[in-house]
Structures are given as C-alpha cells and as structure tokens.
PDB file of C-alpha atoms in Angstrom:
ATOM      1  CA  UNK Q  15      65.254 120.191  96.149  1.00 46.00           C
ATOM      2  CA  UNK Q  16      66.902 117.445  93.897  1.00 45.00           C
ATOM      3  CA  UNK Q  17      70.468 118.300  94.646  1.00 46.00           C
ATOM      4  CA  UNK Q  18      69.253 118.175  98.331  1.00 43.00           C
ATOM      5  CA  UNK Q  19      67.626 114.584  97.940  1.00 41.00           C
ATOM      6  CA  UNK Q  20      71.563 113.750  96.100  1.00 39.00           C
ATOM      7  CA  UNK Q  21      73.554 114.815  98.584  1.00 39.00           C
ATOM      8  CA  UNK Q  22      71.274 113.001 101.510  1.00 36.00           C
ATOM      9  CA  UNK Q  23      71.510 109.936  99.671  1.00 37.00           C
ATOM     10  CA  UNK Q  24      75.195 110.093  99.042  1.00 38.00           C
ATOM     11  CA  UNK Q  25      75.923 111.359 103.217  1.00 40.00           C
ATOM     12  CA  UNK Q  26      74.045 108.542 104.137  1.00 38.00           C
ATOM     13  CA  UNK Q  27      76.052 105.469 102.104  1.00 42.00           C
ATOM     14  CA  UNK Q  28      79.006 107.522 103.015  1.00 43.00           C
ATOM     15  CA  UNK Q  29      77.947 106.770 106.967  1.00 43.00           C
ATOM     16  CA  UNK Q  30      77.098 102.912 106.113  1.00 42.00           C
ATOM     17  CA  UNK Q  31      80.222 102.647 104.525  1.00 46.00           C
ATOM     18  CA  UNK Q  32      81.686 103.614 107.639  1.00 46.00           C
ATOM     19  CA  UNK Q  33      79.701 101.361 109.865  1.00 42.00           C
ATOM     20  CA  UNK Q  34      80.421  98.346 107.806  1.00 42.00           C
ATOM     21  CA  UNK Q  35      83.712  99.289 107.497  1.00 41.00           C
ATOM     22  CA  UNK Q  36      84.384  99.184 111.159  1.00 43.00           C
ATOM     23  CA  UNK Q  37      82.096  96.182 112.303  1.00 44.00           C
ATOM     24  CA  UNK Q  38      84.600  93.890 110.033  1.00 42.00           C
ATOM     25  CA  UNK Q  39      87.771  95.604 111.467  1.00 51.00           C
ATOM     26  CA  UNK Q  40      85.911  94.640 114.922  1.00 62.00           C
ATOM     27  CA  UNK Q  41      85.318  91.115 114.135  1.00 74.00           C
ATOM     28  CA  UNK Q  42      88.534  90.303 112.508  1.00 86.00           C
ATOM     29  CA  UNK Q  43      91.666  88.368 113.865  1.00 91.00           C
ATOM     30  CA  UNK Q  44      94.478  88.618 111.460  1.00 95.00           C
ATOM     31  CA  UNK Q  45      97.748  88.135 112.634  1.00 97.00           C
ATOM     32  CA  UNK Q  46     100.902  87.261 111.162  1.00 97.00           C
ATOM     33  CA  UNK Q  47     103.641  84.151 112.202  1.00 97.00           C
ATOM     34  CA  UNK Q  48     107.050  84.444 111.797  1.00 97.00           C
ATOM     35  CA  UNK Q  49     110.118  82.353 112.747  1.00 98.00           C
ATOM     36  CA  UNK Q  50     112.281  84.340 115.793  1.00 98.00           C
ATOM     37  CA  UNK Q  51     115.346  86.288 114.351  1.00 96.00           C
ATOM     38  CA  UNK Q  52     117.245  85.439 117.283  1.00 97.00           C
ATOM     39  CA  UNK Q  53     117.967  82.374 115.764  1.00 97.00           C
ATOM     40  CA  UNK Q  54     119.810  82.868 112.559  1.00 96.00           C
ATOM     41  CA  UNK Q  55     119.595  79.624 111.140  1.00 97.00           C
ATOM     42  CA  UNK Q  56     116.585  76.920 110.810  1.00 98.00           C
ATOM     43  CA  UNK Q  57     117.870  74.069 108.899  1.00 97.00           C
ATOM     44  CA  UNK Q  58     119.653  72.254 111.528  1.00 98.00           C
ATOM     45  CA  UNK Q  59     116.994  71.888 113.923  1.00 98.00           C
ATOM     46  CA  UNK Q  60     117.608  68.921 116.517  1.00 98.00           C
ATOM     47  CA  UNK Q  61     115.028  67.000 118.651  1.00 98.00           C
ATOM     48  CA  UNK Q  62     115.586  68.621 122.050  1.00 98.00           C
ATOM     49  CA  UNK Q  63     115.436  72.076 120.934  1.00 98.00           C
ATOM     50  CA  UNK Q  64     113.171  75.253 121.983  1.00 98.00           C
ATOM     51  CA  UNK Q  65     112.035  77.284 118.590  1.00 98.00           C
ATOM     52  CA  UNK Q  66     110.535  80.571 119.092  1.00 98.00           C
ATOM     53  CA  UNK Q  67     107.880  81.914 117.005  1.00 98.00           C
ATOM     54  CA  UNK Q  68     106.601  85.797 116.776  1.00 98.00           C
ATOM     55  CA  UNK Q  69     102.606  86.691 116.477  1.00 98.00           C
ATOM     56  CA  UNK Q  70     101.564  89.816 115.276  1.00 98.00           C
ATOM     57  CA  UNK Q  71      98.037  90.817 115.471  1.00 97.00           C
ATOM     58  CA  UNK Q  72      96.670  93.091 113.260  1.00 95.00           C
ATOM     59  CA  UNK Q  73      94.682  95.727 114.278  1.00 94.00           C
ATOM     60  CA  UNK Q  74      95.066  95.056 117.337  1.00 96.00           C
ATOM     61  CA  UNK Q  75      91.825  95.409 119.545  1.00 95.00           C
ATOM     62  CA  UNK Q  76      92.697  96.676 123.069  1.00 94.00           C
ATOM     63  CA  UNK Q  77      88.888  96.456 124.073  1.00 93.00           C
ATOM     64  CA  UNK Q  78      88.108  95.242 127.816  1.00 94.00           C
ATOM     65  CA  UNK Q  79      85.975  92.475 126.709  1.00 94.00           C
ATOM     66  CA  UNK Q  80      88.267  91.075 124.017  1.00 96.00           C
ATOM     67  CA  UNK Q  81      90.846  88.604 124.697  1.00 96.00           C
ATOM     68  CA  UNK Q  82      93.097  86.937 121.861  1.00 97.00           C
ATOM     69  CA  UNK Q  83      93.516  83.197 122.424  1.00 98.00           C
ATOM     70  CA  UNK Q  84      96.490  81.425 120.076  1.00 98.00           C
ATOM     71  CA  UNK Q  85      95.668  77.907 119.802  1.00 98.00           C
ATOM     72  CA  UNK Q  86      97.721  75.082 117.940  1.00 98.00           C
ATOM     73  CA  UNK Q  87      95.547  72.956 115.338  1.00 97.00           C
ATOM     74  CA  UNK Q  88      96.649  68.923 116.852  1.00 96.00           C
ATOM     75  CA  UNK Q  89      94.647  66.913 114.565  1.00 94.00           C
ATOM     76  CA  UNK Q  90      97.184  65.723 111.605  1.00 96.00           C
ATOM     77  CA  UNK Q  91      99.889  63.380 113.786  1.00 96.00           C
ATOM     78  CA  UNK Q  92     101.503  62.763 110.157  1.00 97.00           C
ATOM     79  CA  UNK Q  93     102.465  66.203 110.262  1.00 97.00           C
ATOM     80  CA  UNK Q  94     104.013  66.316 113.461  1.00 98.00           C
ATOM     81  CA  UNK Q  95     100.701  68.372 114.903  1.00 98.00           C
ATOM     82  CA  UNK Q  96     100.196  66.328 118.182  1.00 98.00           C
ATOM     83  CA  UNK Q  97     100.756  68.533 120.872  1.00 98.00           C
ATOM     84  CA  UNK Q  98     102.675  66.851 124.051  1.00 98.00           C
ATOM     85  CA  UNK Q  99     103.649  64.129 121.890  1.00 98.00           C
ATOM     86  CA  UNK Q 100     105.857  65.436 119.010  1.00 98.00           C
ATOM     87  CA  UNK Q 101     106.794  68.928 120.536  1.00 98.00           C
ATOM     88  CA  UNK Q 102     105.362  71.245 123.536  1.00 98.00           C
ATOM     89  CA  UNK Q 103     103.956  74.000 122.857  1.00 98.00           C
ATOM     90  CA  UNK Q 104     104.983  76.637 125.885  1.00 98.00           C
ATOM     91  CA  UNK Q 105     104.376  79.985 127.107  1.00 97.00           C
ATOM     92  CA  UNK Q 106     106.999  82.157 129.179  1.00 94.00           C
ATOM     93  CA  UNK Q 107     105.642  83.125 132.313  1.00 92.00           C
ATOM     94  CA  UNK Q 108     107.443  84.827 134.800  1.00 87.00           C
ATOM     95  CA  UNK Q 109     107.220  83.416 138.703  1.00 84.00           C
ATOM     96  CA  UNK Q 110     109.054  84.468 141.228  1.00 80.00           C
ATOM     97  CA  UNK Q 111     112.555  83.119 142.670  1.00 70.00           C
ATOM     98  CA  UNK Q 112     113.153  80.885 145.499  1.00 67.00           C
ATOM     99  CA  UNK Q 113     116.564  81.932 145.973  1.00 59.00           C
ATOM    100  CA  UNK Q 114     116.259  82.470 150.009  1.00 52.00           C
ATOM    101  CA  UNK Q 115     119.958  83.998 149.189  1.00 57.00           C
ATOM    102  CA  UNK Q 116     118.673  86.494 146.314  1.00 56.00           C
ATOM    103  CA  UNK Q 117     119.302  90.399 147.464  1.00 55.00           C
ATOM    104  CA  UNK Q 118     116.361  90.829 145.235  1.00 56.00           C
ATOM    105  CA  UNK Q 119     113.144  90.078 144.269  1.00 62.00           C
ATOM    106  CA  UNK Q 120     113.872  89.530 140.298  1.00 72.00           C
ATOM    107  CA  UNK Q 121     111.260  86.497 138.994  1.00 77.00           C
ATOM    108  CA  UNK Q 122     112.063  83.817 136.600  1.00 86.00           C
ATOM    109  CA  UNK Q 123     111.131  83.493 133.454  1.00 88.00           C
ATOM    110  CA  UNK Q 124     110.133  79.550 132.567  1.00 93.00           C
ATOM    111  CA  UNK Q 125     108.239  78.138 129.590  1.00 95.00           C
ATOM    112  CA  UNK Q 126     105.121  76.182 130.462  1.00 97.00           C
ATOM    113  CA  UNK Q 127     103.580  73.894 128.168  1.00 98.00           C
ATOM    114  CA  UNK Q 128     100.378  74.639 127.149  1.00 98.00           C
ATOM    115  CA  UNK Q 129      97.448  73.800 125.536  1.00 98.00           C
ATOM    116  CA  UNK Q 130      96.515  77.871 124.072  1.00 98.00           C
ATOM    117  CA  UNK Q 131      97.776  80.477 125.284  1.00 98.00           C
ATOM    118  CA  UNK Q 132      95.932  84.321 125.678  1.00 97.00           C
ATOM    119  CA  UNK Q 133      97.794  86.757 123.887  1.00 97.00           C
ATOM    120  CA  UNK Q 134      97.896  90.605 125.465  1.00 94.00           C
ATOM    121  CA  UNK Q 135      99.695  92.093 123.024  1.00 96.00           C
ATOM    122  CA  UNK Q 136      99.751  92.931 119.689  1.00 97.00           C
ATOM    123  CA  UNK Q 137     103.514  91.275 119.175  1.00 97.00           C
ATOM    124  CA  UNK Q 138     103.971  88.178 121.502  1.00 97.00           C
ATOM    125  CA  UNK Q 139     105.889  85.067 120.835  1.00 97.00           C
ATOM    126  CA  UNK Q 140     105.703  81.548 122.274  1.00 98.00           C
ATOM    127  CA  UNK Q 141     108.068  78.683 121.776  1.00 98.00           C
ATOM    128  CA  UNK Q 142     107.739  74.821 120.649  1.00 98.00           C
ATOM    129  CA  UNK Q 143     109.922  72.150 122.259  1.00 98.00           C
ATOM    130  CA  UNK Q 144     111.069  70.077 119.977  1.00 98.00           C
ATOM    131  CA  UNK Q 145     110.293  66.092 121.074  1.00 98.00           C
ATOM    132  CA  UNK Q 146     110.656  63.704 117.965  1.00 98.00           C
ATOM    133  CA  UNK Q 147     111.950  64.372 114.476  1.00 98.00           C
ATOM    134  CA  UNK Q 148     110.124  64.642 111.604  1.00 98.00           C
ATOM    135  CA  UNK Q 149     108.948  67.352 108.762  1.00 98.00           C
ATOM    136  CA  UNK Q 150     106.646  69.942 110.969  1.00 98.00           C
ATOM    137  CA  UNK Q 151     103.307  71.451 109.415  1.00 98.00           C
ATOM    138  CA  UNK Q 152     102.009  72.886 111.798  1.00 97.00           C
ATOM    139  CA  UNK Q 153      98.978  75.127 111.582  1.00 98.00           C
ATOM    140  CA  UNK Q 154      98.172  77.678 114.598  1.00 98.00           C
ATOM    141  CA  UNK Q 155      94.428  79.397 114.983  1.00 98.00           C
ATOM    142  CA  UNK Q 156      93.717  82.806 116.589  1.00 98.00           C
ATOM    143  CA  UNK Q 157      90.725  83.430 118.042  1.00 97.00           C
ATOM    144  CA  UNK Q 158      89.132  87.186 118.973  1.00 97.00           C
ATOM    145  CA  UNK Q 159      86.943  86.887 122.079  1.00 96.00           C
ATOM    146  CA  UNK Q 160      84.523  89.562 122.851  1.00 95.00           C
ATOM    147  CA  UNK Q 161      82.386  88.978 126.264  1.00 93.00           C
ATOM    148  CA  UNK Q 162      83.485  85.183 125.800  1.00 91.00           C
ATOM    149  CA  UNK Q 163      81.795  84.786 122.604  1.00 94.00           C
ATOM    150  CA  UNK Q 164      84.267  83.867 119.848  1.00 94.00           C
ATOM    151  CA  UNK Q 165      83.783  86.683 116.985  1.00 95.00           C
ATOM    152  CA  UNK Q 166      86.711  85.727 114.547  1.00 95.00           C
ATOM    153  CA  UNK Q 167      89.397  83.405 114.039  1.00 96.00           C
ATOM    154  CA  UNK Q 168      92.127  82.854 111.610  1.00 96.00           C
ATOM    155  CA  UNK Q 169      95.231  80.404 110.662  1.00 97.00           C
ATOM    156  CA  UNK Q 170      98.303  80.128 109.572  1.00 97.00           C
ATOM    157  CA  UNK Q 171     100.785  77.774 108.811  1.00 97.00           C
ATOM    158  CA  UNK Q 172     104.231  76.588 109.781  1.00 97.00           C
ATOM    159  CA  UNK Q 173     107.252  74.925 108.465  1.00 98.00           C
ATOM    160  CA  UNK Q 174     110.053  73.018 109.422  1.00 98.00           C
ATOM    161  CA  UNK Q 175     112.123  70.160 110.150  1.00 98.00           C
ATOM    162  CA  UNK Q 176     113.850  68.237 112.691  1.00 98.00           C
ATOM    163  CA  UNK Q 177     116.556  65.468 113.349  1.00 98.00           C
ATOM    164  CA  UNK Q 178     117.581  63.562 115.910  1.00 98.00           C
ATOM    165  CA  UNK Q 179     121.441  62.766 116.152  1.00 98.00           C
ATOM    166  CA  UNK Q 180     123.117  60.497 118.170  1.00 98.00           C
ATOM    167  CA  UNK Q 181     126.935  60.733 118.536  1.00 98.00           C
ATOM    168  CA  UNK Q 182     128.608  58.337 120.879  1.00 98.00           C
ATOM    169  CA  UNK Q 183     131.998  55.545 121.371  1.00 98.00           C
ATOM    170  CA  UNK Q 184     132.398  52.056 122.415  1.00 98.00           C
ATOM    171  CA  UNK Q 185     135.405  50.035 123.083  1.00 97.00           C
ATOM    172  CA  UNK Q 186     135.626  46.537 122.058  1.00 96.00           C
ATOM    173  CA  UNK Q 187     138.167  44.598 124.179  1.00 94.00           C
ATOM    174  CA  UNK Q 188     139.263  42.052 120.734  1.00 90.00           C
ATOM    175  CA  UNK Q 189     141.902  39.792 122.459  1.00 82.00           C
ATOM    176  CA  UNK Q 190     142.570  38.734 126.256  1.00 85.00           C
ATOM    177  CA  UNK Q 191     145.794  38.976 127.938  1.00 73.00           C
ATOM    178  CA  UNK Q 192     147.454  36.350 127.994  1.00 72.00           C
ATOM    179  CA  UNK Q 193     151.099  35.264 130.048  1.00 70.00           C
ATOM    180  CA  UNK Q 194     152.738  36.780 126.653  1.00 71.00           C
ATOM    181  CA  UNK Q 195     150.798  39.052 125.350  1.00 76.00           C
ATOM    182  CA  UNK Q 196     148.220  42.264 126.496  1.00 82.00           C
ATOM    183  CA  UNK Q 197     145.127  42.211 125.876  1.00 89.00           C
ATOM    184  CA  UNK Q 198     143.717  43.948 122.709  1.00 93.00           C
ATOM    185  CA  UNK Q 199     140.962  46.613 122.246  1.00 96.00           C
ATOM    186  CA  UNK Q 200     139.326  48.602 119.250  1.00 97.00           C
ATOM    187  CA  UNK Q 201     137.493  51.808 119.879  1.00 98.00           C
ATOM    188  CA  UNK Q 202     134.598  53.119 117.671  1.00 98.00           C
ATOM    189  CA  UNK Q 203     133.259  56.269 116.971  1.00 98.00           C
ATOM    190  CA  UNK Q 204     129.880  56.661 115.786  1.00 98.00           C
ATOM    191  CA  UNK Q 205     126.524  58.192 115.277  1.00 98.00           C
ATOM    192  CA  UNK Q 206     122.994  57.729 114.009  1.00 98.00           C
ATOM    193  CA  UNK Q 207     120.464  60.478 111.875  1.00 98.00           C
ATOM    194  CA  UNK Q 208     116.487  59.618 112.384  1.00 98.00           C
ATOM    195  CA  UNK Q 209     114.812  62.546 110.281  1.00 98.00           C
ATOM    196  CA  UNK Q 210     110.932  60.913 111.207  1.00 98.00           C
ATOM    197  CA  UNK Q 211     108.938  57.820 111.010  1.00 96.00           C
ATOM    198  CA  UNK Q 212     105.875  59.047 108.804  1.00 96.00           C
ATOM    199  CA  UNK Q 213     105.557  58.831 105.328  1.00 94.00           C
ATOM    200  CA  UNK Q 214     106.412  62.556 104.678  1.00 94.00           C
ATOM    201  CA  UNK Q 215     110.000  62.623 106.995  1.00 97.00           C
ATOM    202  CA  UNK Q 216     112.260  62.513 104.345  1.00 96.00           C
ATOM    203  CA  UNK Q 217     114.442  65.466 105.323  1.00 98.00           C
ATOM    204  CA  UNK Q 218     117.829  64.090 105.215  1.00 98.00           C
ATOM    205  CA  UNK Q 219     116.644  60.296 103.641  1.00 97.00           C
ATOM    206  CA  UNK Q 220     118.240  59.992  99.841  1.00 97.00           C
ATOM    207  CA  UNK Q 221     115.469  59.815  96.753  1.00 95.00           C
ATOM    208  CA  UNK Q 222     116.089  60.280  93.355  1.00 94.00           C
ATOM    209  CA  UNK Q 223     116.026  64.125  93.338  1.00 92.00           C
ATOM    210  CA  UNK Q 224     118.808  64.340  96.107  1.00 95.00           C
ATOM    211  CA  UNK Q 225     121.365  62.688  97.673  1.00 97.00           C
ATOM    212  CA  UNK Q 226     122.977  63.201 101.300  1.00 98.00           C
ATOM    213  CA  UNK Q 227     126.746  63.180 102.019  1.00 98.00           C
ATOM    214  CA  UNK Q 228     128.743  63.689 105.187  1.00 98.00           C
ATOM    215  CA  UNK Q 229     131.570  65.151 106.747  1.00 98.00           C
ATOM    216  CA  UNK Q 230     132.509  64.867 110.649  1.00 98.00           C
ATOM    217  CA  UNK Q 231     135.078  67.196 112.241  1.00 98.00           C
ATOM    218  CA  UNK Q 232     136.508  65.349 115.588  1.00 98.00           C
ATOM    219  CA  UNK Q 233     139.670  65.871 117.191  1.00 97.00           C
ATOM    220  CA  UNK Q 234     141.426  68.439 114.456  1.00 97.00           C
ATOM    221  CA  UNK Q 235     140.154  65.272 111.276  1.00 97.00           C
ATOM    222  CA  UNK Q 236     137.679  64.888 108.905  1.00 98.00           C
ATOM    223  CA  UNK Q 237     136.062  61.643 107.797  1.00 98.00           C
ATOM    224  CA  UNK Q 238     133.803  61.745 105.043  1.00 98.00           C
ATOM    225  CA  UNK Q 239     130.663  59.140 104.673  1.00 98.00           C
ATOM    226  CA  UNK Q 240     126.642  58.411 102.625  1.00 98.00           C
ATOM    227  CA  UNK Q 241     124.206  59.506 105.181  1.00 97.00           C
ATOM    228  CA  UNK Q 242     121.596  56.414 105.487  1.00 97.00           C
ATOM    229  CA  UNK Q 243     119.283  57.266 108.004  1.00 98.00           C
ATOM    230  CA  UNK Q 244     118.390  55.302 111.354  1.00 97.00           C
ATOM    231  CA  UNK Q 245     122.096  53.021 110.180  1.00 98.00           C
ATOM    232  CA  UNK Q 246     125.174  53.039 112.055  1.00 98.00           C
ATOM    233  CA  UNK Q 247     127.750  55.818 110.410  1.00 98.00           C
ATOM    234  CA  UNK Q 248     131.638  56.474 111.847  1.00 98.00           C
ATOM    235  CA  UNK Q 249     132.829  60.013 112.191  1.00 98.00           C
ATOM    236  CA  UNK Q 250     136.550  58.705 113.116  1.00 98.00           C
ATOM    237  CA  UNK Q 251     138.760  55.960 112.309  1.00 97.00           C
ATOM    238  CA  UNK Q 252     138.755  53.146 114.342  1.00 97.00           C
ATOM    239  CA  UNK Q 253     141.429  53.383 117.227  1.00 97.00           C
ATOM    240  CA  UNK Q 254     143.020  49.577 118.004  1.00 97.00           C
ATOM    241  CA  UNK Q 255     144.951  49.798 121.042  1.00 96.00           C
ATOM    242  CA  UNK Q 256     146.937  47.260 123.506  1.00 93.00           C
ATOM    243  CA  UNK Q 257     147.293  46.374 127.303  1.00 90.00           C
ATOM    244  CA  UNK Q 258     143.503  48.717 128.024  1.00 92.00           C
ATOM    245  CA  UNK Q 259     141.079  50.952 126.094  1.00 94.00           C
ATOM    246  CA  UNK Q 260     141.940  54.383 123.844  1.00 96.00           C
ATOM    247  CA  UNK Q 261     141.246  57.253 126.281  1.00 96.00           C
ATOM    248  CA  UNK Q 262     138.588  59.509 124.448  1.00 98.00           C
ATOM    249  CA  UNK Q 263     140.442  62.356 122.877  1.00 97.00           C
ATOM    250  CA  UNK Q 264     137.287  65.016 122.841  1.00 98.00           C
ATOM    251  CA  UNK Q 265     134.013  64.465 124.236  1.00 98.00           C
ATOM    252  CA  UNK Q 266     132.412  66.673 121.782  1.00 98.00           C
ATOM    253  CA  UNK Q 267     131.948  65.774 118.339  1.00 98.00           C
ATOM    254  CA  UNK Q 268     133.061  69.653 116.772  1.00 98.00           C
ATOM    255  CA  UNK Q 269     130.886  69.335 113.361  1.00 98.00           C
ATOM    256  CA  UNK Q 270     128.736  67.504 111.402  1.00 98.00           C
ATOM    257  CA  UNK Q 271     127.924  68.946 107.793  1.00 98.00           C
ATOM    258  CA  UNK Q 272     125.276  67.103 105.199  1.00 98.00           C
ATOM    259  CA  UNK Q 273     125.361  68.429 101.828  1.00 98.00           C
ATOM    260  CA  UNK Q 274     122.676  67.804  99.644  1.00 97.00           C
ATOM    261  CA  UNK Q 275     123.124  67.023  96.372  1.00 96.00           C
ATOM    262  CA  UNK Q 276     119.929  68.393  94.104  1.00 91.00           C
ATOM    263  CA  UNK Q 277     118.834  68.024  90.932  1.00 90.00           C
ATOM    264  CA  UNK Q 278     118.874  70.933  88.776  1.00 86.00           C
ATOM    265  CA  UNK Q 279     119.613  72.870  92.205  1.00 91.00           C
ATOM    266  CA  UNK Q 280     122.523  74.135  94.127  1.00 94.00           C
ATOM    267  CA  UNK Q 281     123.787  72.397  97.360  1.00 95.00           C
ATOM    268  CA  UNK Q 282     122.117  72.778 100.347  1.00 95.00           C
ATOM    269  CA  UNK Q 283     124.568  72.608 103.029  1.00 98.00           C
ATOM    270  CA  UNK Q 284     123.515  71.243 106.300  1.00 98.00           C
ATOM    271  CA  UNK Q 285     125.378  72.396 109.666  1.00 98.00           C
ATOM    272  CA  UNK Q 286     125.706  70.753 112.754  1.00 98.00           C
ATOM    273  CA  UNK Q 287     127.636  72.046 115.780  1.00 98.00           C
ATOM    274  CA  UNK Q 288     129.214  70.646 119.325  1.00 98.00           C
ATOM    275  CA  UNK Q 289     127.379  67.434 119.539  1.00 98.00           C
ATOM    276  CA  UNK Q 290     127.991  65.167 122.767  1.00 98.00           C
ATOM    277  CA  UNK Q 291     129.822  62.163 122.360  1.00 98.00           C
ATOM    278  CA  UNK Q 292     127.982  59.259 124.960  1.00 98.00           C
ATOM    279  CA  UNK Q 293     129.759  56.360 126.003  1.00 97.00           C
ATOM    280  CA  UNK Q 294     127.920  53.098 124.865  1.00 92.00           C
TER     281      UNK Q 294
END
C-alpha cells in the first residue's frame, strides 16, 4: 500500500511539473536581434541609410489568439531612441503596382514607417532609416498578445553608429579680367564629418585613447589629413586656374578611409565608398 501511496505522489509532481512547465513556455516572449547579413559591414554607417535587423522568436506560438507586437523603446533621445526624429523605424509591406503598362500583377514591396509593427512569423526583420548621426542604443520590446491581453514581453538591445558626410567643390573667381590679363579662379575640394551632437557621439571625434586620421581617394590621388569633426577638411589640392573655372574632374569622391589610432589596440580602419561631390 506504501509503494502505491509513492508512486501516486511521485505521478502526480511529475504532471505539475508538466503543467508549470508549459504555462511559462505559454507566457513567454523571447526572441533574439541580430544585425542583417546582407550587409557585410557596419562601421561605416551614413545618415541616409536603411539598416535591416532580423527577429527571431523563440518558441514560437502559432496560437489564433496570440499576436507578437515588436515595439521600439523612444524614451532616451541621448541615445538616438526618438523614433521619427533620429531614424524611422519601417516595415516592408507589399501593395500592389500602378504600372497601367505592367503584363502582370507583381506588388511592390515599400517600407513604411511605423510606430510597432505585428510580427507573424517566427523570423521577420524590419529596417531603421537612418536620419541624424550619432552613437545608436537602441532598445526594442516584444510583446506576446493572447485575446488582446499582453501575457509577456521582453527586450533587447542594439548598437551602432552613424555619420553624416558631406563631400562637395566651390570655385573662387580670385582676380577679374582685366584689358591684359584673364581673370583668375581657385577651385576647392572639400568635406565635413558630424558623428552626433549629444554628449555620448564621439564615434569619429579624437580623445585621449584614440586619434582619427584620413585619407581621400579622388581622381586616381590621395591626400592625407586629422579628422576634426563638424570643420572644413580638403580631399584634393586646390586647383588655380585662368580665363574661367576648373571643370570638375569626377563627381564622385571614390574613398574616404579613417583609421583609428588606439591605445593599447590595433587600428580600426574606417571605409567609406562613392560619395557625391555637390557643387557649393
């Protein structure tokens, strides 16, 4: 009769092992974030830029009542966090073309900004716009609906930063024609770095653990330079020229590369590619 009263006893913490077991696998909402392997490199982020970012729930609840809603934490703006105001935060939808020439019926696929999006899978993604520079943190919540009740949530965090680079030339007409002489111009080529205006942007701004160097590729040259941020830096010589204004050679400014000098660390090297030239 004892060894009967045992092995009741044990069944019966064996099933409410079970049941608890299961109500917390219910009521979860792990997931997992991840940067996109499409893109193969994340240190030369520019202002301007779509980032993709993959979501992967785990055990995944494929319920009818239960609906997964991904939802960007916008409450820190000196971590970049404000949503429509240092980056979008965007779904791709699909809708359907208005190509009255089309021979089919293919849809589009757009990104939508958004303020949280419902995820229906177990792997999704969703992208950020990028719209000023700065160090990101950004923290992203998951919710698990059930009947619209929220059940669990869960967050994780982000990383990354962004600059915003403009490359451009102006011509400065130095001397007017006169009855003996042509007039006299000097073209400059230029750019500006803004890595952020909060106290934490200090991405590509020099302190005493690193130091920021430069070297611009333009029309088959290199010109090497300090990187000070937000101040006026030349990635070609000067071109002085008579009688009118240096045609640009290239519109397109071919590379940009910052190496960072660390110490106690090795280099990080810093690439950026095929940046417009403006006229100023």
């Amino acid at each position: 009769m004892r060894k009967y009263l045992i092995f009741l006893l044990v069944a019966f913490a064996s099933c409410s092992d079970d049941s608890s077991s299961e109500s917390i696998q219910q009521n979860e909402a792990n997931f997992t974030l991840s940067k996109s392997s499409e893109r193969t490199v994340w240190n030369n982020i520019q202002v301007g830029e779509v980032l993709k970012f993959d979501v992967k729930i785990k055990n995944f609840d494929s319920s009818a009542d239960v609906v997964y809603v991904l939802k960007p934490i916008t409450t820190d703006a000196t971590k970049h966090q404000q949503n429509k105001i240092d980056y979008n935060f965007q779904e791709e939808i699909k809708i359907p073309s208005s190509d009255v020439f089309a021979l089919t019926k293919d849809s589009l696929l757009v990104k939508k900004t958004q303020d949280s999006i419902i995820l229906k899978k177990a792997n999704s993604s969703f992208f950020v716009s990028i719209l000023k520079p700065g160090n990101f943190i950004h923290e992203y919540a998951l919710y698990k609906m059930r009947s619209n009740k929220r059940v669990a949530a869960s967050t994780q965090e982000m990383l990354f930063s962004a600059v915003k680079i403009e490359a451009y030339t102006r011509n400065v007409q130095t001397d007017n024609a006169t009855m003996f002489s042509s007039s006299k111009h000097s073209r400059y080529y230029e750019f500006t770095i803004d890595d952020g205006d909060q106290s934490n942007d200090t991405y590509l701004t020099d302190s005493d653990a690193k130091k920021n160097t430069y070297s611009a590729l333009y029309n088959g040259k290199k010109y090497d330079g300090n990187i000070v941020i937000k101040e006026v830096l030349t990635f070609s010589e000067k071109v002085n020229t008579e009688k009118g204004p240096q045609i640009v050679p290239d519109w397109v400014l071919t590379e940009l590369t910052i190496t960072q000098k660390r110490n106690n660390e090795p280099d990080n090297i810093i690439s950026y590619y095929n940046l417009n030239i403006k006229q100023k």
